[in-house]
Amino acid sequence: MLCYETAATVAAFFCIIYFFHRRFPLLTDYPIIGRLPEVLCNLWRIHDFTVQVLKSRGATTQLTAPWFTNINYLVTTDPLNVHHVLTKNFNNYVKGPECREILEAFGHGIFAADEEAWKYNRDLFHSLFKHRSFEEFLEKTIRKKVQNSLLVVLDHVQQQGSVVDLQDVFSRFTFDNICSIVLGYDPNCLSLDFPQVAIEKAFHEIEESVFYRNILPKSLWKLQKWLQIGKEKKMTEACITIDEFIYSCIASKKEDLSRYEENETGETFHVDLLTTLMREGKGKGEAHEDIFLRDAVFNLFVAGRDTLTSALTWFFWLVATNPLVEDKIVEEMNEKLGSNEKTVLSAEEVKKLVYLHGAICESLRLFPPIPFQRKEALKADVLPSGHGVNPNTVILFCLYSMGRYEEIWGKDCMEFKPERWISEKGGNVYVPSYKFIAFNAGPRTCLGKNSSFVQMKMVATAILHKYHVEVVEGCIVKPNLSIVLLMKDGLKVKIRKRET
């Protein structure tokens, strides 16, 4: 709980909050302290609480708090506002210095950067991802990991008849993958003995700490940082662990590149992203500094690790609890791929699976891996909803709430319904990114969108072809408090062999 984490530094603060929470009704602007009490008292269910608030306030509302908290947010799920901020008036809305302070661990990487720094990172990563050689390398890496680790572990669990945390399995799987893709080596975190990996835990600590920095008054988390207590202490320790890991990888890679520029066939020695970044800088005569490489690696890890873990975990929970959807996915696989005996399908093969694509989109709609994002206004503006925006106003987009917005998805918006993504002609329905912003929208649209779909489909088909995932009775599923929407206590399941 929050009060446990912050100990004495927030005891008095919560006494005040409790007092106002008892004396004033829900969603009231309290004297002096605004709506902060309701937010903090509902922090344990913040995502669903936000849905409730926005439904009662017409999709856009102001969140204010005492002056000393620096909390003055305009919260919205209105797709026209989203389109205006992320696309039509893109240059007026930035991450801003306060966001960079909150995302301190991200350094000057693409997620926290603005203007020229962001454009440089964007162009650089775009050039890396668009090459066919990278797509082939990615597919090869995923196939190898699915076949040699993921299915081996699940087969062992199935034979033992034991319970496994599927979220933990996916977290290990994506960690190994991102290490292979970015750094060029596999730490084998996903193995039968389930080893403890400090670097993986460190990323979780940072993501949770960043979430609290977005919620807590700035003065409070700054005090915690100075005193080195609570989440801030964990964040400091996690950053040290991650920096030591990344910088050691950079040093090792430099040694490799100094010895081997090309292999015997004259082809590139490595195609992992860190090597490519180093070669790209060297090729232009301006080698990237270690701090730039560190920030690039950190941001790539965040983009390609827990976001996929989140997407896969919620997808399999939804499929496991909706047997008719599972049957249709398996039926489509059998119908379109026939007697394909391959353990892991190729990228081209999984692209044929229209219903599976719809099921994944539906899962991302209901449980977006990044549940909210923020922007800060540079100049005064008026949103399409009519709300005025002052300079430095922070706008929060609640992706979780948008997926439950009836005006976009209809009265059945709470249902898991892959059919909403399939046209009458049997193709996938296109939904504008400002309505379905799981991969962001406008110029900041996720560069890894297509590769993410490919990875999820390759994993989903490999598992569903062989196994039926059964959620253990009594497993309570709820979101955690983090910038990535993972399950708080994991997803406890049993793996059953699929009957043919």
XYZ file of C-alpha atoms in Angstrom:
500
model
C 0.000 0.000 0.000
C 1.063 3.591 -0.590
C 1.041 4.539 3.123
C 3.322 1.573 3.871
C 5.782 2.623 1.183
C 6.049 6.251 2.222
C 5.886 5.625 5.978
C 6.048 8.694 8.187
C 6.415 11.166 5.305
C 2.765 10.794 4.331
C 1.039 9.899 7.589
C -0.167 13.439 8.280
C -1.002 13.960 4.615
C -3.333 10.954 4.614
C -5.040 12.070 7.807
C -6.083 15.240 5.994
C -7.199 13.243 2.959
C -9.229 10.855 5.099
C -10.936 13.777 6.836
C -12.048 15.354 3.565
C -12.936 11.987 2.060
C -15.363 11.349 4.928
C -16.906 14.812 4.907
C -17.395 15.481 1.185
C -19.176 13.474 -1.527
C -17.521 11.752 -4.487
C -16.056 13.919 -7.267
C -16.337 17.171 -5.354
C -13.711 19.884 -5.645
C -12.664 20.007 -1.995
C -11.575 23.288 -0.433
C -7.829 23.862 -0.791
C -6.951 20.293 -1.803
C -9.131 19.934 -4.916
C -9.888 16.358 -6.039
C -6.664 14.854 -4.778
C -8.317 12.963 -1.867
C -10.604 10.987 -4.177
C -7.712 10.084 -6.461
C -5.514 8.823 -3.638
C -8.329 7.041 -1.810
C -9.162 5.206 -5.046
C -5.567 4.621 -6.054
C -5.912 0.865 -5.577
C -8.524 0.849 -8.403
C -7.342 3.919 -10.249
C -8.052 2.675 -13.781
C -11.676 1.741 -13.157
C -12.127 4.809 -10.974
C -11.001 6.967 -13.917
C -13.566 5.254 -16.150
C -16.264 6.060 -13.587
C -15.194 9.710 -13.291
C -14.970 10.346 -17.030
C -18.332 8.715 -17.733
C -19.946 11.048 -15.222
C -18.073 14.098 -16.536
C -18.615 13.736 -20.273
C -15.235 12.259 -21.269
C -13.158 15.286 -20.166
C -12.582 16.706 -16.694
C -10.156 18.879 -14.767
C -8.101 17.298 -11.993
C -6.815 19.893 -9.546
C -4.925 19.655 -6.284
C -3.208 22.038 -3.852
C -0.764 24.518 -5.353
C 2.207 22.846 -3.679
C 1.518 19.535 -5.489
C 1.891 20.926 -9.030
C -1.045 18.718 -10.048
C -3.274 20.440 -12.583
C -4.339 17.901 -15.195
C -6.962 17.933 -17.915
C -8.032 14.299 -18.210
C -9.782 13.144 -21.376
C -10.943 10.154 -23.401
C -12.548 12.246 -26.148
C -11.109 10.984 -29.483
C -11.437 14.439 -31.053
C -9.271 15.872 -28.282
C -6.791 13.039 -28.781
C -6.647 13.699 -32.529
C -6.208 17.426 -31.947
C -3.333 17.049 -29.478
C -1.464 14.111 -30.996
C -1.884 14.969 -34.671
C -3.513 18.244 -35.763
C -1.741 20.500 -33.259
C 1.193 18.199 -32.548
C 3.836 20.939 -32.248
C 2.007 22.641 -29.385
C 2.013 19.576 -27.145
C 5.239 18.100 -25.804
C 6.505 15.796 -23.087
C 7.926 18.805 -21.276
C 10.588 19.236 -18.585
C 8.355 17.963 -15.769
C 7.696 14.717 -17.637
C 11.432 14.287 -18.261
C 11.984 14.718 -14.530
C 9.405 12.021 -13.804
C 10.978 9.791 -16.476
C 14.444 10.470 -15.119
C 15.535 6.852 -15.618
C 14.724 7.095 -19.328
C 17.437 9.718 -19.800
C 17.274 11.562 -23.126
C 15.833 8.576 -24.977
C 12.923 8.684 -27.416
C 10.133 8.361 -24.813
C 11.082 11.477 -22.863
C 12.656 13.584 -25.631
C 11.120 16.551 -27.476
C 11.869 18.535 -30.611
C 15.286 17.897 -32.217
C 16.343 15.194 -29.747
C 13.112 13.315 -30.389
C 13.380 13.733 -34.181
C 16.938 12.437 -34.163
C 15.990 9.355 -32.113
C 12.889 8.791 -34.228
C 14.780 8.934 -37.536
C 17.545 6.743 -36.167
C 15.240 3.980 -34.924
C 13.113 4.176 -38.044
C 16.187 3.534 -40.174
C 17.101 0.548 -37.984
C 13.655 -1.069 -37.974
C 12.828 -0.686 -41.670
C 15.630 -2.923 -42.946
C 14.597 -6.361 -44.140
C 17.648 -7.820 -42.392
C 16.286 -6.640 -39.033
C 12.837 -8.122 -39.724
C 14.458 -11.457 -40.574
C 16.660 -11.290 -37.485
C 13.642 -10.512 -35.293
C 11.590 -13.377 -36.707
C 14.480 -15.811 -36.355
C 15.057 -14.746 -32.749
C 11.380 -15.124 -31.792
C 11.036 -18.504 -33.482
C 14.140 -19.850 -31.764
C 13.040 -18.640 -28.335
C 9.491 -19.964 -28.695
C 10.656 -23.361 -29.873
C 13.655 -23.885 -27.601
C 12.429 -22.244 -24.398
C 8.766 -21.236 -24.217
C 7.276 -24.487 -25.484
C 9.842 -26.540 -23.543
C 8.851 -24.852 -20.274
C 5.116 -25.148 -20.977
C 5.503 -28.781 -21.952
C 7.301 -29.450 -18.658
C 4.555 -27.645 -16.701
C 1.896 -29.629 -18.568
C 3.580 -32.958 -17.849
C 4.027 -32.103 -14.174
C 0.426 -30.926 -13.893
C 1.659 -27.956 -11.889
C 0.431 -24.370 -11.624
C 2.498 -21.694 -13.322
C 2.373 -17.897 -13.379
C 1.917 -17.278 -17.105
C 2.741 -13.589 -16.705
C 6.099 -14.547 -15.185
C 6.702 -16.915 -18.090
C 5.986 -14.164 -20.615
C 8.098 -11.668 -18.667
C 11.080 -14.020 -18.854
C 10.379 -14.774 -22.497
C 10.270 -11.102 -23.517
C 13.343 -10.291 -21.415
C 15.385 -12.965 -23.181
C 14.085 -11.767 -26.539
C 14.867 -8.102 -25.971
C 18.367 -8.994 -24.756
C 18.916 -11.005 -27.950
C 17.482 -8.302 -30.213
C 19.120 -5.285 -28.583
C 22.313 -6.718 -27.081
C 22.915 -9.838 -29.145
C 22.907 -12.410 -26.377
C 20.336 -14.578 -24.587
C 20.545 -14.634 -20.741
C 18.248 -17.712 -20.626
C 15.982 -16.203 -18.023
C 13.226 -18.511 -19.295
C 14.439 -21.964 -18.293
C 13.087 -24.841 -16.236
C 14.733 -23.655 -13.002
C 13.216 -20.136 -13.300
C 16.360 -18.273 -12.116
C 16.146 -14.921 -10.353
C 17.359 -12.080 -12.605
C 18.103 -8.820 -10.836
C 18.010 -6.703 -13.974
C 14.492 -7.871 -14.842
C 13.218 -7.015 -11.361
C 14.913 -3.614 -11.602
C 12.853 -2.655 -14.645
C 9.636 -3.508 -12.755
C 10.733 -1.326 -9.828
C 11.405 1.653 -12.094
C 8.076 1.333 -13.933
C 6.149 1.236 -10.647
C 8.112 4.158 -9.225
C 7.449 6.265 -12.326
C 3.725 5.577 -11.897
C 3.806 6.944 -8.336
C 5.728 9.997 -9.499
C 2.793 10.747 -11.802
C 0.283 10.396 -8.954
C 2.035 11.790 -5.900
C 2.629 15.499 -5.326
C 6.027 16.427 -6.714
C 7.142 17.791 -3.355
C 6.375 14.433 -1.738
C 8.271 12.152 -4.115
C 11.125 14.661 -4.169
C 11.275 14.404 -0.373
C 11.293 10.612 -0.592
C 14.124 10.787 -3.095
C 16.142 13.072 -0.834
C 15.511 10.835 2.196
C 15.967 7.679 0.073
C 12.856 5.926 1.353
C 9.878 4.102 -0.172
C 9.582 3.828 -3.940
C 12.327 6.377 -4.531
C 14.890 4.256 -2.711
C 13.889 1.256 -4.804
C 14.118 3.354 -7.942
C 17.634 4.545 -7.101
C 18.787 0.985 -6.461
C 17.107 -0.261 -9.634
C 18.758 2.456 -11.751
C 22.180 1.495 -10.385
C 21.545 -2.163 -11.252
C 20.370 -1.333 -14.768
C 23.163 1.155 -15.485
C 25.832 -1.309 -14.397
C 24.281 -3.934 -16.666
C 23.913 -1.700 -19.727
C 27.324 -0.048 -19.454
C 29.020 -3.443 -19.085
C 27.215 -4.581 -22.248
C 28.390 -1.454 -24.093
C 31.998 -2.015 -23.007
C 31.853 -5.658 -24.033
C 30.344 -4.764 -27.403
C 33.078 -2.220 -28.047
C 35.698 -4.907 -27.471
C 33.900 -7.243 -29.876
C 33.687 -4.599 -32.575
C 37.343 -3.690 -32.243
C 38.277 -7.321 -32.900
C 35.681 -8.320 -35.458
C 34.373 -5.932 -38.076
C 33.216 -8.684 -40.401
C 32.922 -12.430 -40.281
C 34.530 -14.807 -42.745
C 31.828 -14.433 -45.377
C 32.138 -10.661 -45.365
C 28.714 -10.152 -43.806
C 28.001 -7.995 -40.784
C 29.327 -9.673 -37.648
C 26.295 -8.755 -35.553
C 22.865 -7.411 -36.431
C 21.639 -6.684 -32.903
C 20.505 -3.107 -32.373
C 23.330 -2.018 -30.066
C 25.926 -3.133 -32.602
C 24.017 -1.417 -35.381
C 23.839 1.819 -33.368
C 27.575 1.715 -32.782
C 28.300 1.021 -36.442
C 25.895 3.745 -37.548
C 27.677 6.376 -35.476
C 31.133 5.173 -36.479
C 30.161 5.109 -40.139
C 29.307 8.819 -39.981
C 32.543 9.629 -38.208
C 30.652 10.592 -35.030
C 30.629 7.663 -32.640
C 27.718 7.814 -30.199
C 28.699 8.549 -26.619
C 28.102 5.862 -24.004
C 25.330 7.887 -22.334
C 23.455 8.084 -25.647
C 23.809 4.323 -26.132
C 22.693 3.719 -22.537
C 19.536 5.796 -23.005
C 18.783 4.138 -26.358
C 19.134 0.638 -24.889
C 16.998 1.511 -21.839
C 14.174 2.907 -23.982
C 14.293 -0.085 -26.337
C 14.002 -2.425 -23.357
C 10.942 -0.595 -22.035
C 9.338 -0.544 -25.493
C 9.913 -4.208 -26.285
C 9.717 -6.009 -22.963
C 6.919 -5.423 -20.436
C 4.557 -3.981 -23.047
C 4.577 -7.341 -24.832
C 4.374 -9.166 -21.514
C 1.260 -7.162 -20.669
C -0.340 -7.698 -24.077
C 0.248 -11.464 -24.055
C -0.893 -11.931 -20.440
C -4.212 -10.101 -20.833
C -4.798 -11.764 -24.211
C -4.434 -15.276 -22.804
C -6.598 -14.453 -19.790
C -9.346 -13.176 -22.074
C -9.071 -16.179 -24.390
C -8.988 -18.637 -21.490
C -12.147 -17.090 -19.988
C -13.952 -16.894 -23.346
C -13.932 -20.472 -24.713
C -15.974 -19.575 -27.817
C -13.271 -17.120 -28.869
C -10.593 -19.736 -28.262
C -12.489 -22.238 -30.423
C -12.746 -19.719 -33.277
C -9.028 -18.913 -33.132
C -8.093 -22.591 -33.280
C -10.654 -23.199 -36.027
C -9.179 -20.382 -38.119
C -5.664 -21.737 -37.630
C -6.748 -25.187 -38.811
C -8.732 -23.797 -41.722
C -6.124 -21.409 -43.118
C -2.975 -23.327 -42.289
C -4.293 -26.848 -42.737
C -1.979 -29.625 -41.627
C 0.988 -27.300 -41.090
C 3.246 -29.301 -38.803
C 5.646 -26.478 -37.952
C 5.975 -25.753 -34.257
C 6.238 -22.017 -34.822
C 4.602 -20.263 -37.774
C 6.359 -17.633 -39.861
C 5.534 -13.932 -39.929
C 3.852 -14.305 -43.315
C 1.742 -17.226 -42.131
C 0.397 -15.516 -39.014
C -0.587 -12.450 -41.063
C -3.297 -14.593 -42.693
C -5.135 -15.042 -39.388
C -7.806 -12.352 -39.436
C -9.784 -13.501 -36.388
C -6.628 -13.808 -34.294
C -5.680 -10.268 -35.283
C -9.118 -9.084 -34.180
C -8.793 -10.899 -30.856
C -5.423 -9.275 -30.179
C -6.768 -5.808 -31.069
C -9.750 -6.401 -28.809
C -7.447 -7.376 -25.969
C -5.319 -4.247 -26.520
C -8.480 -2.124 -26.564
C -9.591 -3.374 -23.159
C -6.141 -3.661 -21.594
C -3.677 -1.316 -23.325
C -0.099 -2.034 -22.153
C 0.475 1.674 -21.519
C -2.788 2.713 -19.776
C -2.239 6.468 -19.893
C 0.032 9.076 -21.434
C 0.639 12.737 -20.804
C 1.310 15.866 -22.848
C 2.068 19.431 -21.842
C 0.846 22.504 -23.711
C 3.359 25.100 -24.872
C 0.779 27.755 -25.782
C -2.845 28.468 -24.902
C -5.326 26.451 -26.934
C -8.953 25.332 -27.065
C -9.733 21.635 -27.467
C -12.552 20.389 -29.733
C -14.534 19.587 -26.569
C -14.494 23.316 -25.776
C -12.110 23.042 -22.834
C -9.528 25.796 -22.641
C -5.878 24.885 -22.251
C -3.373 27.234 -20.636
C 0.385 27.117 -21.216
C 1.990 24.314 -19.142
C -1.346 22.541 -18.637
C -0.807 18.785 -18.539
C -3.256 16.683 -20.560
C -3.707 13.046 -19.568
C -5.063 10.558 -22.102
C -6.572 7.535 -20.367
C -6.231 4.682 -22.850
C -7.829 2.214 -20.446
C -10.914 4.434 -20.217
C -11.027 5.013 -23.983
C -11.430 1.275 -24.524
C -14.549 1.465 -22.376
C -16.013 4.551 -24.047
C -19.478 3.757 -25.427
C -19.409 6.612 -27.936
C -16.509 4.875 -29.716
C -17.222 1.171 -29.216
C -20.954 0.947 -28.544
C -22.981 -0.263 -25.602
C -21.194 -3.632 -25.720
C -17.833 -1.942 -25.109
C -17.189 -4.044 -21.994
C -17.459 -7.294 -23.970
C -14.481 -9.161 -25.414
C -15.697 -9.312 -28.994
C -13.081 -9.898 -31.752
C -15.872 -9.704 -34.338
C -15.970 -5.900 -33.999
C -12.603 -5.864 -35.812
C -13.779 -7.953 -38.783
C -15.617 -6.543 -41.803
C -18.528 -8.152 -43.647
C -16.067 -9.172 -46.370
C -13.918 -11.029 -43.869
C -11.056 -8.554 -43.604
C -9.827 -6.558 -40.641
C -11.627 -3.299 -39.865
C -9.471 -0.183 -39.749
C -9.970 1.994 -36.675
C -8.264 5.417 -36.600
C -5.341 5.583 -34.188
C -6.884 8.479 -32.254
C -9.709 6.115 -31.261
C -7.525 3.046 -30.764
C -4.289 4.485 -29.392
C -2.641 1.379 -27.957
C 0.272 2.213 -30.273
C -0.027 6.000 -29.847
C -1.116 8.296 -32.693
C 0.262 10.968 -35.004
C 4.014 11.482 -35.466
C 4.761 9.537 -32.256
C 3.011 6.373 -33.449
C 4.934 3.317 -32.228
C 7.658 2.295 -34.691
C 7.445 -1.296 -33.511
C 3.696 -1.722 -34.090
C 3.959 -4.270 -36.916
C 6.736 -6.263 -35.273
C 4.712 -6.354 -32.026
C 1.738 -7.892 -33.816
C 4.001 -10.463 -35.473
C 5.571 -11.460 -32.151
C 2.209 -11.765 -30.381
C 0.748 -13.846 -33.194
C 3.744 -16.180 -33.356
C 3.538 -16.782 -29.605
C -0.264 -17.121 -29.566
C -0.415 -19.629 -32.422
C 2.456 -21.726 -31.035
C 0.750 -22.047 -27.634
C -2.864 -22.432 -28.779
C -1.898 -25.038 -31.373
C -0.551 -27.351 -28.658
C -2.193 -26.305 -25.407
C -5.321 -25.131 -23.673
C -4.661 -22.555 -20.934
C -6.874 -22.976 -17.872
C -7.027 -20.203 -15.262
C -6.759 -21.635 -11.756
C -9.924 -21.326 -9.694
C -9.651 -18.488 -7.205
C -7.074 -16.569 -9.234
C -8.033 -12.914 -8.781
C -6.988 -10.785 -11.738
C -6.495 -7.044 -11.313
C -4.157 -4.411 -12.778
C -1.079 -3.358 -10.876
C -0.031 0.235 -10.222
C 2.614 0.870 -12.841
C 3.119 2.713 -16.105
C 2.766 -0.714 -17.747
C -0.554 -2.530 -17.253
C 0.564 -5.848 -15.790
C -1.466 -8.087 -13.472
C -0.830 -7.322 -9.822
C -0.432 -10.924 -8.638
C 0.294 -12.588 -11.962
C -1.845 -15.056 -13.932
C -1.950 -18.492 -12.295
C -2.836 -21.201 -14.823
C -2.608 -24.875 -15.641
C -1.494 -26.021 -19.063
C -3.556 -28.768 -20.704
C -2.569 -30.569 -23.870
C -4.975 -29.765 -26.685
C -6.954 -32.697 -27.958
C -6.604 -33.253 -31.679
